[in-house]
PDB file of C-alpha atoms in Angstrom:
ATOM      1  CA  MET A 115      17.569   6.104  -1.196  1.00  0.00           C
ATOM      2  CA  THR A 116      14.346   8.123  -1.013  1.00  0.00           C
ATOM      3  CA  ALA A 117      11.318   6.624  -2.737  1.00  0.00           C
ATOM      4  CA  ARG A 118       9.505   8.833  -5.218  1.00  0.00           C
ATOM      5  CA  THR A 119       6.216  10.398  -4.151  1.00  0.00           C
ATOM      6  CA  SER A 120       4.494   8.549  -6.985  1.00  0.00           C
ATOM      7  CA  ASP A 121       5.794   5.224  -5.633  1.00  0.00           C
ATOM      8  CA  ILE A 122       4.515   6.023  -2.147  1.00  0.00           C
ATOM      9  CA  GLU A 123       1.113   6.951  -3.526  1.00  0.00           C
ATOM     10  CA  LYS A 124       1.005   3.752  -5.589  1.00  0.00           C
ATOM     11  CA  ALA A 125       1.919   1.680  -2.534  1.00  0.00           C
ATOM     12  CA  ALA A 126      -0.855   3.350  -0.521  1.00  0.00           C
ATOM     13  CA  ASP A 127      -3.343   2.557  -3.295  1.00  0.00           C
ATOM     14  CA  VAL A 128      -2.231  -1.089  -3.284  1.00  0.00           C
ATOM     15  CA  LEU A 129      -2.864  -1.277   0.463  1.00  0.00           C
ATOM     16  CA  ARG A 130      -6.311   0.285   0.095  1.00  0.00           C
ATOM     17  CA  ALA A 131      -7.155  -2.294  -2.580  1.00  0.00           C
ATOM     18  CA  GLY A 132      -6.269  -5.181  -0.246  1.00  0.00           C
ATOM     19  CA  GLY A 133      -2.843  -5.842  -1.734  1.00  0.00           C
ATOM     20  CA  LEU A 134       0.550  -6.530  -0.187  1.00  0.00           C
ATOM     21  CA  VAL A 135       3.385  -3.995  -0.151  1.00  0.00           C
ATOM     22  CA  ALA A 136       6.984  -4.652   0.847  1.00  0.00           C
ATOM     23  CA  LEU A 137       8.138  -1.551   2.728  1.00  0.00           C
ATOM     24  CA  PRO A 138      11.440  -0.468   4.219  1.00  0.00           C
ATOM     25  CA  THR A 139      11.852   0.199   7.907  1.00  0.00           C
ATOM     26  CA  GLU A 140      14.967   0.990   9.909  1.00  0.00           C
ATOM     27  CA  THR A 141      15.102  -2.653  11.060  1.00  0.00           C
ATOM     28  CA  VAL A 142      14.221  -4.939   8.111  1.00  0.00           C
ATOM     29  CA  TYR A 143      11.833  -4.847   5.151  1.00  0.00           C
ATOM     30  CA  GLY A 144       8.266  -5.667   6.090  1.00  0.00           C
ATOM     31  CA  LEU A 145       5.452  -7.354   4.161  1.00  0.00           C
ATOM     32  CA  GLY A 146       2.602  -4.932   4.700  1.00  0.00           C
ATOM     33  CA  ALA A 147      -1.188  -5.119   4.492  1.00  0.00           C
ATOM     34  CA  ASN A 148      -4.073  -2.962   5.657  1.00  0.00           C
ATOM     35  CA  ALA A 149      -4.301  -3.830   9.352  1.00  0.00           C
ATOM     36  CA  GLU A 150      -8.097  -3.495   9.295  1.00  0.00           C
ATOM     37  CA  ASP A 151      -8.637  -5.821   6.318  1.00  0.00           C
ATOM     38  CA  PRO A 152      -8.850  -9.443   7.573  1.00  0.00           C
ATOM     39  CA  ALA A 153      -8.568 -10.870   4.050  1.00  0.00           C
ATOM     40  CA  ALA A 154      -5.418  -8.866   3.289  1.00  0.00           C
ATOM     41  CA  VAL A 155      -3.919  -9.779   6.674  1.00  0.00           C
ATOM     42  CA  SER A 156      -4.655 -13.462   6.024  1.00  0.00           C
ATOM     43  CA  ARG A 157      -2.836 -13.219   2.712  1.00  0.00           C
ATOM     44  CA  ILE A 158       0.359 -12.258   4.561  1.00  0.00           C
ATOM     45  CA  PHE A 159       0.265 -15.619   6.327  1.00  0.00           C
ATOM     46  CA  GLN A 160      -0.305 -17.432   3.039  1.00  0.00           C
ATOM     47  CA  VAL A 161       2.554 -15.714   1.218  1.00  0.00           C
ATOM     48  CA  LYS A 162       5.014 -16.198   4.067  1.00  0.00           C
ATOM     49  CA  GLY A 163       3.898 -19.718   4.961  1.00  0.00           C
ATOM     50  CA  ARG A 164       3.493 -18.374   8.484  1.00  0.00           C
ATOM     51  CA  PRO A 165       1.300 -20.172  11.034  1.00  0.00           C
ATOM     52  CA  PRO A 166      -1.856 -18.081  11.630  1.00  0.00           C
ATOM     53  CA  SER A 167      -1.283 -18.312  15.391  1.00  0.00           C
ATOM     54  CA  HIS A 168       1.837 -16.103  15.098  1.00  0.00           C
ATOM     55  CA  PRO A 169       0.834 -12.453  15.729  1.00  0.00           C
ATOM     56  CA  LEU A 170       1.812  -9.602  13.441  1.00  0.00           C
ATOM     57  CA  ILE A 171       3.053  -6.118  14.321  1.00  0.00           C
ATOM     58  CA  VAL A 172       0.814  -3.154  13.499  1.00  0.00           C
ATOM     59  CA  HIS A 173       2.818  -0.165  12.253  1.00  0.00           C
ATOM     60  CA  ILE A 174       1.337   3.297  12.767  1.00  0.00           C
ATOM     61  CA  SER A 175       2.496   6.741  11.655  1.00  0.00           C
ATOM     62  CA  GLY A 176       2.875   8.397  15.058  1.00  0.00           C
ATOM     63  CA  ALA A 177       2.515   8.009  18.809  1.00  0.00           C
ATOM     64  CA  GLU A 178      -0.549  10.270  18.709  1.00  0.00           C
ATOM     65  CA  HIS A 179      -2.434   7.401  17.040  1.00  0.00           C
ATOM     66  CA  LEU A 180      -1.606   4.783  19.664  1.00  0.00           C
ATOM     67  CA  ASP A 181      -4.966   4.987  21.435  1.00  0.00           C
ATOM     68  CA  ASP A 182      -6.753   4.357  18.131  1.00  0.00           C
ATOM     69  CA  TRP A 183      -5.353   0.821  18.118  1.00  0.00           C
ATOM     70  CA  VAL A 184      -4.975  -0.231  21.756  1.00  0.00           C
ATOM     71  CA  GLN A 185      -6.626   0.295  25.116  1.00  0.00           C
ATOM     72  CA  ASP A 186      -5.639   0.556  28.790  1.00  0.00           C
ATOM     73  CA  VAL A 187      -2.142   1.906  28.129  1.00  0.00           C
ATOM     74  CA  PRO A 188      -0.034   1.872  31.344  1.00  0.00           C
ATOM     75  CA  ALA A 189       2.114   4.847  32.309  1.00  0.00           C
ATOM     76  CA  THR A 190       5.265   2.776  31.736  1.00  0.00           C
ATOM     77  CA  ALA A 191       4.236   2.161  28.133  1.00  0.00           C
ATOM     78  CA  ARG A 192       3.674   5.876  27.543  1.00  0.00           C
ATOM     79  CA  LEU A 193       7.108   6.584  28.994  1.00  0.00           C
ATOM     80  CA  LEU A 194       8.700   4.140  26.537  1.00  0.00           C
ATOM     81  CA  VAL A 195       6.722   5.664  23.660  1.00  0.00           C
ATOM     82  CA  GLU A 196       7.971   9.127  24.624  1.00  0.00           C
ATOM     83  CA  HIS A 197      11.609   8.019  24.586  1.00  0.00           C
ATOM     84  CA  PHE A 198      11.802   5.461  21.778  1.00  0.00           C
ATOM     85  CA  TRP A 199       9.155   6.240  19.125  1.00  0.00           C
ATOM     86  CA  PRO A 200       9.683   6.466  16.269  1.00  0.00           C
ATOM     87  CA  GLY A 201      12.224   3.666  16.551  1.00  0.00           C
ATOM     88  CA  PRO A 202      12.867  -0.072  16.739  1.00  0.00           C
ATOM     89  CA  LEU A 203      10.657  -0.710  19.778  1.00  0.00           C
ATOM     90  CA  THR A 204       7.420  -2.711  19.619  1.00  0.00           C
ATOM     91  CA  LEU A 205       4.988  -2.641  22.537  1.00  0.00           C
ATOM     92  CA  VAL A 206       2.500  -5.414  23.301  1.00  0.00           C
ATOM     93  CA  LEU A 207      -0.699  -3.893  24.686  1.00  0.00           C
ATOM     94  CA  ARG A 208      -4.403  -4.738  24.917  1.00  0.00           C
ATOM     95  CA  ARG A 209      -6.061  -4.896  21.504  1.00  0.00           C
ATOM     96  CA  GLY A 210      -8.346  -2.070  20.441  1.00  0.00           C
ATOM     97  CA  ARG A 211     -11.477  -2.556  18.335  1.00  0.00           C
ATOM     98  CA  ARG A 212      -9.781  -1.590  15.065  1.00  0.00           C
ATOM     99  CA  VAL A 213      -7.440  -4.572  15.197  1.00  0.00           C
ATOM    100  CA  PRO A 214      -8.892  -7.820  13.802  1.00  0.00           C
ATOM    101  CA  LEU A 215      -8.056 -11.087  15.537  1.00  0.00           C
ATOM    102  CA  GLU A 216      -6.443 -12.270  12.292  1.00  0.00           C
ATOM    103  CA  ALA A 217      -3.617  -9.816  13.002  1.00  0.00           C
ATOM    104  CA  THR A 218      -3.093 -10.930  16.608  1.00  0.00           C
ATOM    105  CA  GLY A 219      -3.117 -14.691  16.181  1.00  0.00           C
ATOM    106  CA  GLY A 220      -6.418 -14.761  18.066  1.00  0.00           C
ATOM    107  CA  LEU A 221      -4.959 -12.973  21.099  1.00  0.00           C
ATOM    108  CA  GLU A 222      -6.516 -10.020  22.928  1.00  0.00           C
ATOM    109  CA  THR A 223      -3.161  -8.255  22.814  1.00  0.00           C
ATOM    110  CA  VAL A 224      -1.559  -6.529  19.847  1.00  0.00           C
ATOM    111  CA  ALA A 225       2.033  -5.587  19.023  1.00  0.00           C
ATOM    112  CA  VAL A 226       2.389  -2.017  17.746  1.00  0.00           C
ATOM    113  CA  ARG A 227       5.197   0.349  16.796  1.00  0.00           C
ATOM    114  CA  VAL A 228       6.139   3.521  14.903  1.00  0.00           C
ATOM    115  CA  PRO A 229       9.038   2.808  12.492  1.00  0.00           C
ATOM    116  CA  ASP A 230      11.912   5.269  12.194  1.00  0.00           C
ATOM    117  CA  HIS A 231      12.238   5.345   8.419  1.00  0.00           C
ATOM    118  CA  PRO A 232      11.183   8.305   6.248  1.00  0.00           C
ATOM    119  CA  VAL A 233       9.748   6.110   3.485  1.00  0.00           C
ATOM    120  CA  ALA A 234       7.763   3.936   5.898  1.00  0.00           C
ATOM    121  CA  LEU A 235       6.399   7.011   7.684  1.00  0.00           C
ATOM    122  CA  ALA A 236       5.504   8.664   4.383  1.00  0.00           C
ATOM    123  CA  LEU A 237       3.613   5.540   3.316  1.00  0.00           C
ATOM    124  CA  LEU A 238       1.778   5.262   6.635  1.00  0.00           C
ATOM    125  CA  SER A 239       0.764   8.932   6.444  1.00  0.00           C
ATOM    126  CA  ALA A 240      -0.356   8.629   2.817  1.00  0.00           C
ATOM    127  CA  PHE A 241      -2.308   5.454   3.574  1.00  0.00           C
ATOM    128  CA  GLY A 242      -3.903   6.957   6.665  1.00  0.00           C
ATOM    129  CA  GLY A 243      -4.179   3.775   8.705  1.00  0.00           C
ATOM    130  CA  GLY A 244      -2.285   0.952  10.349  1.00  0.00           C
ATOM    131  CA  VAL A 245      -0.200  -1.566   8.413  1.00  0.00           C
ATOM    132  CA  THR A 246       0.528  -5.075   9.638  1.00  0.00           C
ATOM    133  CA  ALA A 247       4.051  -5.906   8.510  1.00  0.00           C
ATOM    134  CA  PRO A 248       6.123  -8.919   9.539  1.00  0.00           C
ATOM    135  CA  SER A 249       9.477  -9.362   7.797  1.00  0.00           C
ATOM    136  CA  ALA A 250       9.131  -9.786   4.031  1.00  0.00           C
ATOM    137  CA  ASN A 251      10.506 -13.316   3.765  1.00  0.00           C
ATOM    138  CA  ARG A 252       9.366 -16.914   3.995  1.00  0.00           C
ATOM    139  CA  PHE A 253       8.554 -17.965   7.544  1.00  0.00           C
ATOM    140  CA  GLY A 254      11.657 -18.919   9.514  1.00  0.00           C
ATOM    141  CA  SER A 255      14.200 -17.801   6.915  1.00  0.00           C
ATOM    142  CA  VAL A 256      16.649 -14.890   6.899  1.00  0.00           C
ATOM    143  CA  SER A 257      14.991 -11.471   7.135  1.00  0.00           C
ATOM    144  CA  PRO A 258      15.495  -9.051   4.194  1.00  0.00           C
ATOM    145  CA  THR A 259      17.412  -5.797   4.612  1.00  0.00           C
ATOM    146  CA  THR A 260      17.251  -4.611   0.976  1.00  0.00           C
ATOM    147  CA  ALA A 261      14.531  -4.457  -1.654  1.00  0.00           C
ATOM    148  CA  ASP A 262      16.509  -6.937  -3.766  1.00  0.00           C
ATOM    149  CA  ASP A 263      16.376  -9.424  -0.870  1.00  0.00           C
ATOM    150  CA  VAL A 264      12.574  -9.155  -0.931  1.00  0.00           C
ATOM    151  CA  ARG A 265      12.350  -9.655  -4.692  1.00  0.00           C
ATOM    152  CA  ALA A 266      14.653 -12.683  -4.557  1.00  0.00           C
ATOM    153  CA  GLU A 267      12.687 -14.253  -1.707  1.00  0.00           C
ATOM    154  CA  LEU A 268       9.052 -13.506  -2.547  1.00  0.00           C
ATOM    155  CA  GLY A 269       9.023 -12.498  -6.216  1.00  0.00           C
ATOM    156  CA  ASP A 270       5.586 -11.891  -7.709  1.00  0.00           C
ATOM    157  CA  ALA A 271       3.819 -12.837  -4.455  1.00  0.00           C
ATOM    158  CA  VAL A 272       4.242  -9.175  -3.434  1.00  0.00           C
ATOM    159  CA  ASP A 273       2.067  -6.683  -5.287  1.00  0.00           C
ATOM    160  CA  PHE A 274       4.486  -3.774  -4.901  1.00  0.00           C
ATOM    161  CA  VAL A 275       8.012  -3.365  -3.505  1.00  0.00           C
ATOM    162  CA  LEU A 276       8.738   0.099  -2.123  1.00  0.00           C
ATOM    163  CA  ASP A 277      12.506   0.585  -2.244  1.00  0.00           C
ATOM    164  CA  GLY A 278      13.912   2.701   0.559  1.00  0.00           C
ATOM    165  CA  GLY A 279      17.522   1.541   0.401  1.00  0.00           C
ATOM    166  CA  PRO A 280      19.383  -0.720   2.859  1.00  0.00           C
ATOM    167  CA  CYS A 281      18.036  -0.930   6.419  1.00  0.00           C
ATOM    168  CA  GLU A 282      20.096   0.971   8.980  1.00  0.00           C
ATOM    169  CA  VAL A 283      19.551  -1.197  12.088  1.00  0.00           C
ATOM    170  CA  GLY A 284      19.498  -4.605  10.410  1.00  0.00           C
ATOM    171  CA  VAL A 285      17.789  -6.670  13.134  1.00  0.00           C
ATOM    172  CA  GLU A 286      14.138  -6.559  14.077  1.00  0.00           C
ATOM    173  CA  SER A 287      12.608  -4.332  16.735  1.00  0.00           C
ATOM    174  CA  THR A 288      12.768  -5.077  20.420  1.00  0.00           C
ATOM    175  CA  ILE A 289       9.396  -6.422  21.580  1.00  0.00           C
ATOM    176  CA  VAL A 290       8.306  -5.466  25.101  1.00  0.00           C
ATOM    177  CA  ASP A 291       5.235  -6.789  26.905  1.00  0.00           C
ATOM    178  CA  ALA A 292       3.851  -3.570  28.382  1.00  0.00           C
ATOM    179  CA  THR A 293       0.536  -4.947  29.613  1.00  0.00           C
ATOM    180  CA  GLY A 294       1.669  -5.233  33.226  1.00  0.00           C
ATOM    181  CA  GLU A 295       3.239  -2.946  35.793  1.00  0.00           C
ATOM    182  CA  ILE A 296       6.762  -4.198  35.048  1.00  0.00           C
ATOM    183  CA  PRO A 297       7.529  -4.598  31.327  1.00  0.00           C
ATOM    184  CA  THR A 298       9.260  -7.716  30.007  1.00  0.00           C
ATOM    185  CA  ILE A 299      11.485  -8.018  26.930  1.00  0.00           C
ATOM    186  CA  LEU A 300       9.953 -10.725  24.747  1.00  0.00           C
ATOM    187  CA  ARG A 301      12.416 -10.319  21.860  1.00  0.00           C
ATOM    188  CA  PRO A 302      15.733  -8.440  22.019  1.00  0.00           C
ATOM    189  CA  GLY A 303      16.219  -6.067  19.115  1.00  0.00           C
ATOM    190  CA  GLY A 304      17.209  -2.615  17.951  1.00  0.00           C
ATOM    191  CA  VAL A 305      16.573  -0.881  21.293  1.00  0.00           C
ATOM    192  CA  THR A 306      18.925  -2.309  23.892  1.00  0.00           C
ATOM    193  CA  ARG A 307      17.963  -3.664  27.284  1.00  0.00           C
ATOM    194  CA  GLU A 308      20.333  -1.161  28.874  1.00  0.00           C
ATOM    195  CA  ASP A 309      18.568   1.773  27.212  1.00  0.00           C
ATOM    196  CA  LEU A 310      15.157   0.507  28.313  1.00  0.00           C
ATOM    197  CA  GLU A 311      16.337  -0.020  31.882  1.00  0.00           C
ATOM    198  CA  ALA A 312      17.852   3.462  32.013  1.00  0.00           C
ATOM    199  CA  VAL A 313      14.477   5.003  31.126  1.00  0.00           C
ATOM    200  CA  LEU A 314      12.371   2.787  33.390  1.00  0.00           C
ATOM    201  CA  GLY A 315      14.796   2.719  36.305  1.00  0.00           C
ATOM    202  CA  CYS A 316      14.453  -1.011  36.892  1.00  0.00           C
ATOM    203  CA  PRO A 317      15.935  -4.262  35.552  1.00  0.00           C
ATOM    204  CA  LEU A 318      14.044  -6.069  32.788  1.00  0.00           C
ATOM    205  CA  ALA A 319      13.780  -9.814  32.333  1.00  0.00           C
ATOM    206  CA  VAL A 320      14.424 -11.472  28.960  1.00  0.00           C
ATOM    207  CA  PRO A 321      12.706 -14.872  29.276  1.00  0.00           C
ATOM    208  CA  GLU A 322      13.329 -17.632  26.718  1.00  0.00           C
ATOM    209  CA  THR A 323       9.587 -18.247  26.513  1.00  0.00           C
ATOM    210  CA  SER A 324       6.574 -16.194  27.517  1.00  0.00           C
ATOM    211  CA  ARG A 325       2.811 -16.396  27.907  1.00  0.00           C
ATOM    212  CA  VAL A 326       2.460 -13.885  25.075  1.00  0.00           C
ATOM    213  CA  ARG A 327       3.135 -15.165  21.552  1.00  0.00           C
ATOM    214  CA  VAL A 328       5.325 -12.797  19.523  1.00  0.00           C
ATOM    215  CA  PRO A 329       7.418 -12.971  16.329  1.00  0.00           C
ATOM    216  CA  GLY A 330      10.766 -14.736  16.503  1.00  0.00           C
ATOM    217  CA  GLN A 331       9.954 -17.236  19.243  1.00  0.00           C
ATOM    218  CA  HIS A 332       9.941 -20.314  16.993  1.00  0.00           C
ATOM    219  CA  PRO A 333      12.799 -22.720  17.924  1.00  0.00           C
ATOM    220  CA  SER A 334      14.303 -22.249  14.441  1.00  0.00           C
ATOM    221  CA  HIS A 335      14.026 -18.751  13.004  1.00  0.00           C
ATOM    222  CA  TYR A 336      16.081 -16.227  11.012  1.00  0.00           C
ATOM    223  CA  ALA A 337      17.750 -19.285   9.447  1.00  0.00           C
ATOM    224  CA  PRO A 338      19.725 -19.548   6.192  1.00  0.00           C
ATOM    225  CA  ARG A 339      19.663 -22.707   4.068  1.00  0.00           C
ATOM    226  CA  ALA A 340      23.053 -23.668   5.525  1.00  0.00           C
ATOM    227  CA  ARG A 341      23.049 -25.202   8.990  1.00  0.00           C
ATOM    228  CA  VAL A 342      24.385 -22.840  11.654  1.00  0.00           C
ATOM    229  CA  VAL A 343      26.605 -24.238  14.402  1.00  0.00           C
ATOM    230  CA  LEU A 344      27.594 -22.135  17.423  1.00  0.00           C
ATOM    231  CA  VAL A 345      30.924 -22.656  19.181  1.00  0.00           C
ATOM    232  CA  GLU A 346      33.125 -20.723  21.592  1.00  0.00           C
ATOM    233  CA  PRO A 347      35.060 -17.872  19.928  1.00  0.00           C
ATOM    234  CA  GLU A 348      38.422 -19.549  20.485  1.00  0.00           C
ATOM    235  CA  ASP A 349      37.140 -22.738  18.776  1.00  0.00           C
ATOM    236  CA  VAL A 350      35.822 -21.155  15.567  1.00  0.00           C
ATOM    237  CA  VAL A 351      38.923 -21.789  13.428  1.00  0.00           C
ATOM    238  CA  ALA A 352      39.499 -25.377  14.592  1.00  0.00           C
ATOM    239  CA  GLU A 353      35.816 -26.345  14.252  1.00  0.00           C
ATOM    240  CA  ALA A 354      35.616 -24.814  10.797  1.00  0.00           C
ATOM    241  CA  GLU A 355      38.713 -26.585   9.538  1.00  0.00           C
ATOM    242  CA  MET A 356      37.554 -29.906  10.981  1.00  0.00           C
ATOM    243  CA  ALA A 357      34.164 -29.587   9.301  1.00  0.00           C
ATOM    244  CA  GLN A 358      35.841 -28.626   6.013  1.00  0.00           C
ATOM    245  CA  GLU A 359      37.996 -31.746   6.206  1.00  0.00           C
ATOM    246  CA  LEU A 360      34.839 -33.819   6.768  1.00  0.00           C
ATOM    247  CA  GLY A 361      33.558 -32.659   3.394  1.00  0.00           C
ATOM    248  CA  HIS A 362      31.374 -29.681   4.310  1.00  0.00           C
ATOM    249  CA  GLN A 363      31.375 -26.445   2.366  1.00  0.00           C
ATOM    250  CA  VAL A 364      32.048 -24.331   5.434  1.00  0.00           C
ATOM    251  CA  GLY A 365      31.278 -20.686   5.933  1.00  0.00           C
ATOM    252  CA  VAL A 366      32.873 -18.945   8.903  1.00  0.00           C
ATOM    253  CA  PHE A 367      31.858 -15.929  10.945  1.00  0.00           C
ATOM    254  CA  LEU A 368      35.372 -14.942  12.023  1.00  0.00           C
ATOM    255  CA  PRO A 369      35.247 -12.888  15.257  1.00  0.00           C
ATOM    256  CA  ALA A 370      36.998  -9.528  15.291  1.00  0.00           C
ATOM    257  CA  SER A 371      39.338 -10.908  17.969  1.00  0.00           C
ATOM    258  CA  LEU A 372      40.630 -13.435  15.385  1.00  0.00           C
ATOM    259  CA  ALA A 373      40.728 -11.041  12.443  1.00  0.00           C
ATOM    260  CA  ASP A 374      44.301 -11.984  11.485  1.00  0.00           C
ATOM    261  CA  ALA A 375      43.909 -15.731  12.022  1.00  0.00           C
ATOM    262  CA  PRO A 376      44.275 -17.890   8.890  1.00  0.00           C
ATOM    263  CA  VAL A 377      41.380 -20.301   8.412  1.00  0.00           C
ATOM    264  CA  LYS A 378      40.801 -23.037   5.846  1.00  0.00           C
ATOM    265  CA  ALA A 379      37.173 -22.791   4.817  1.00  0.00           C
ATOM    266  CA  HIS A 380      35.000 -22.371   1.745  1.00  0.00           C
ATOM    267  CA  ALA A 381      34.071 -18.790   2.645  1.00  0.00           C
ATOM    268  CA  VAL A 382      34.927 -16.408   5.474  1.00  0.00           C
ATOM    269  CA  VAL A 383      33.044 -13.360   6.761  1.00  0.00           C
ATOM    270  CA  ALA A 384      35.038 -11.041   9.010  1.00  0.00           C
ATOM    271  CA  VAL A 385      32.659 -10.010  11.789  1.00  0.00           C
ATOM    272  CA  PRO A 386      32.782  -6.265  12.572  1.00  0.00           C
ATOM    273  CA  GLY A 387      34.018  -5.255  15.991  1.00  0.00           C
ATOM    274  CA  SER A 388      31.184  -2.724  16.271  1.00  0.00           C
ATOM    275  CA  MET A 389      27.933  -4.344  17.387  1.00  0.00           C
ATOM    276  CA  ALA A 390      25.945  -1.763  15.417  1.00  0.00           C
ATOM    277  CA  ALA A 391      27.820  -2.696  12.231  1.00  0.00           C
ATOM    278  CA  TYR A 392      27.466  -6.413  13.039  1.00  0.00           C
ATOM    279  CA  ALA A 393      23.711  -6.083  13.531  1.00  0.00           C
ATOM    280  CA  ARG A 394      23.372  -4.057  10.320  1.00  0.00           C
ATOM    281  CA  GLY A 395      25.226  -6.724   8.346  1.00  0.00           C
ATOM    282  CA  LEU A 396      24.107  -9.925  10.092  1.00  0.00           C
ATOM    283  CA  TYR A 397      21.369 -11.046   7.711  1.00  0.00           C
ATOM    284  CA  GLY A 398      23.419  -9.977   4.690  1.00  0.00           C
ATOM    285  CA  PHE A 399      26.308 -12.137   5.934  1.00  0.00           C
ATOM    286  CA  LEU A 400      24.020 -15.164   6.287  1.00  0.00           C
ATOM    287  CA  ARG A 401      22.594 -14.612   2.792  1.00  0.00           C
ATOM    288  CA  GLU A 402      26.090 -14.201   1.342  1.00  0.00           C
ATOM    289  CA  LEU A 403      27.247 -17.548   2.715  1.00  0.00           C
ATOM    290  CA  ASP A 404      24.132 -19.228   1.326  1.00  0.00           C
ATOM    291  CA  GLN A 405      24.784 -17.664  -2.084  1.00  0.00           C
ATOM    292  CA  ARG A 406      28.389 -18.864  -1.998  1.00  0.00           C
ATOM    293  CA  GLY A 407      27.233 -22.456  -1.619  1.00  0.00           C
ATOM    294  CA  CYS A 408      27.999 -23.096   2.050  1.00  0.00           C
ATOM    295  CA  ASP A 409      26.133 -25.959   3.697  1.00  0.00           C
ATOM    296  CA  LEU A 410      27.489 -25.279   7.196  1.00  0.00           C
ATOM    297  CA  ILE A 411      28.186 -22.007   9.008  1.00  0.00           C
ATOM    298  CA  ILE A 412      30.433 -21.880  12.073  1.00  0.00           C
ATOM    299  CA  ALA A 413      29.859 -18.878  14.328  1.00  0.00           C
ATOM    300  CA  SER A 414      30.262 -17.732  17.916  1.00  0.00           C
ATOM    301  CA  LEU A 415      28.031 -15.557  20.051  1.00  0.00           C
ATOM    302  CA  PRO A 416      29.026 -11.978  20.888  1.00  0.00           C
ATOM    303  CA  ALA A 417      28.907 -10.668  24.432  1.00  0.00           C
ATOM    304  CA  GLU A 418      25.214 -10.374  25.318  1.00  0.00           C
ATOM    305  CA  GLU A 419      25.132  -6.696  26.104  1.00  0.00           C
ATOM    306  CA  GLY A 420      23.879  -3.792  24.034  1.00  0.00           C
ATOM    307  CA  LEU A 421      23.042  -4.906  20.491  1.00  0.00           C
ATOM    308  CA  GLY A 422      25.075  -8.052  21.146  1.00  0.00           C
ATOM    309  CA  LEU A 423      22.025  -9.458  22.957  1.00  0.00           C
ATOM    310  CA  ALA A 424      19.897  -9.134  19.810  1.00  0.00           C
ATOM    311  CA  ILE A 425      22.629 -10.610  17.601  1.00  0.00           C
ATOM    312  CA  ALA A 426      23.078 -13.569  19.947  1.00  0.00           C
ATOM    313  CA  ASN A 427      19.309 -14.122  19.981  1.00  0.00           C
ATOM    314  CA  ARG A 428      19.192 -14.214  16.161  1.00  0.00           C
ATOM    315  CA  LEU A 429      22.164 -16.576  15.891  1.00  0.00           C
ATOM    316  CA  ARG A 430      20.638 -18.957  18.439  1.00  0.00           C
ATOM    317  CA  ARG A 431      17.353 -18.999  16.518  1.00  0.00           C
ATOM    318  CA  ALA A 432      19.220 -19.467  13.226  1.00  0.00           C
ATOM    319  CA  ALA A 433      21.025 -22.451  14.721  1.00  0.00           C
ATOM    320  CA  GLY A 434      17.826 -23.936  16.112  1.00  0.00           C
ATOM    321  CA  PRO A 435      17.840 -26.722  18.693  1.00  0.00           C
ATOM    322  CA  ARG A 436      20.871 -28.437  17.164  1.00  0.00           C
ATOM    323  CA  THR A 437      24.132 -26.573  17.761  1.00  0.00           C
ATOM    324  CA  THR A 438      26.948 -29.097  17.179  1.00  0.00           C
ATOM    325  CA  VAL A 439      28.750 -30.371  14.100  1.00  0.00           C
TER     326      VAL A 439
END
């Protein structure tokens, strides 16, 4: 779907007036505000119920505007920009003067990216500035990948929802700390570790925790109402049936390797064999099982390579610290 020009202009006017706009990106829908308006940025935290210490990502319309928002950009960061922008890659760099501390959680670093979505880029160009935009959902819950998801989650708390159709990537951007000589992946996402390493020519670490606060690091995040339990792939069917017998309304993420296996459960989602298709559908699958009344979801982790690393990261965060029935 392509948003009408009038809708894009209206959304830009809402941003200029200090309002909040839900906008599509290739990853998920974001809850956007004028990045240079501290009051509007603060309202994002209020609507989401997000702790003010959690930084936001500043979205800009093109790589040529990077130096307007950050300073001291290393050569490695410029190399990543050249290869992956526009796209699902967020870089953490030193904050420029245009970025208020409200947007960075009080840090002297800022996360910034150029989204690869025609509607988002049209809005950013029409607005003429940066837009802070975390996912358009309540803090910690499942990220939205359609405009209807946003409306169901946030309702009238959003001043305008710009509909750009379903998101193509389906999981958030990869966040890379580019402040040092050797970048570090702070959050796996739509750009794979393998692709980053191929460009940089060196291995990249993916630490569980880091000195830099970024979105998605909370112990429980991307979580549906149902509790998510992670088991080994070969144990999915048995664990699901046992939990069903114990009285749970069980939802199952059935791995592609078990596609033909019968399973007694309240609801079953057949996981795609393609990691791109799995990532695109992940949050929709979690929402579907919530809507079907499941109170427990049994899932397994994919191989942690390519987009499988991002999917595994999201499932671990959805499960939180507790991972057993």
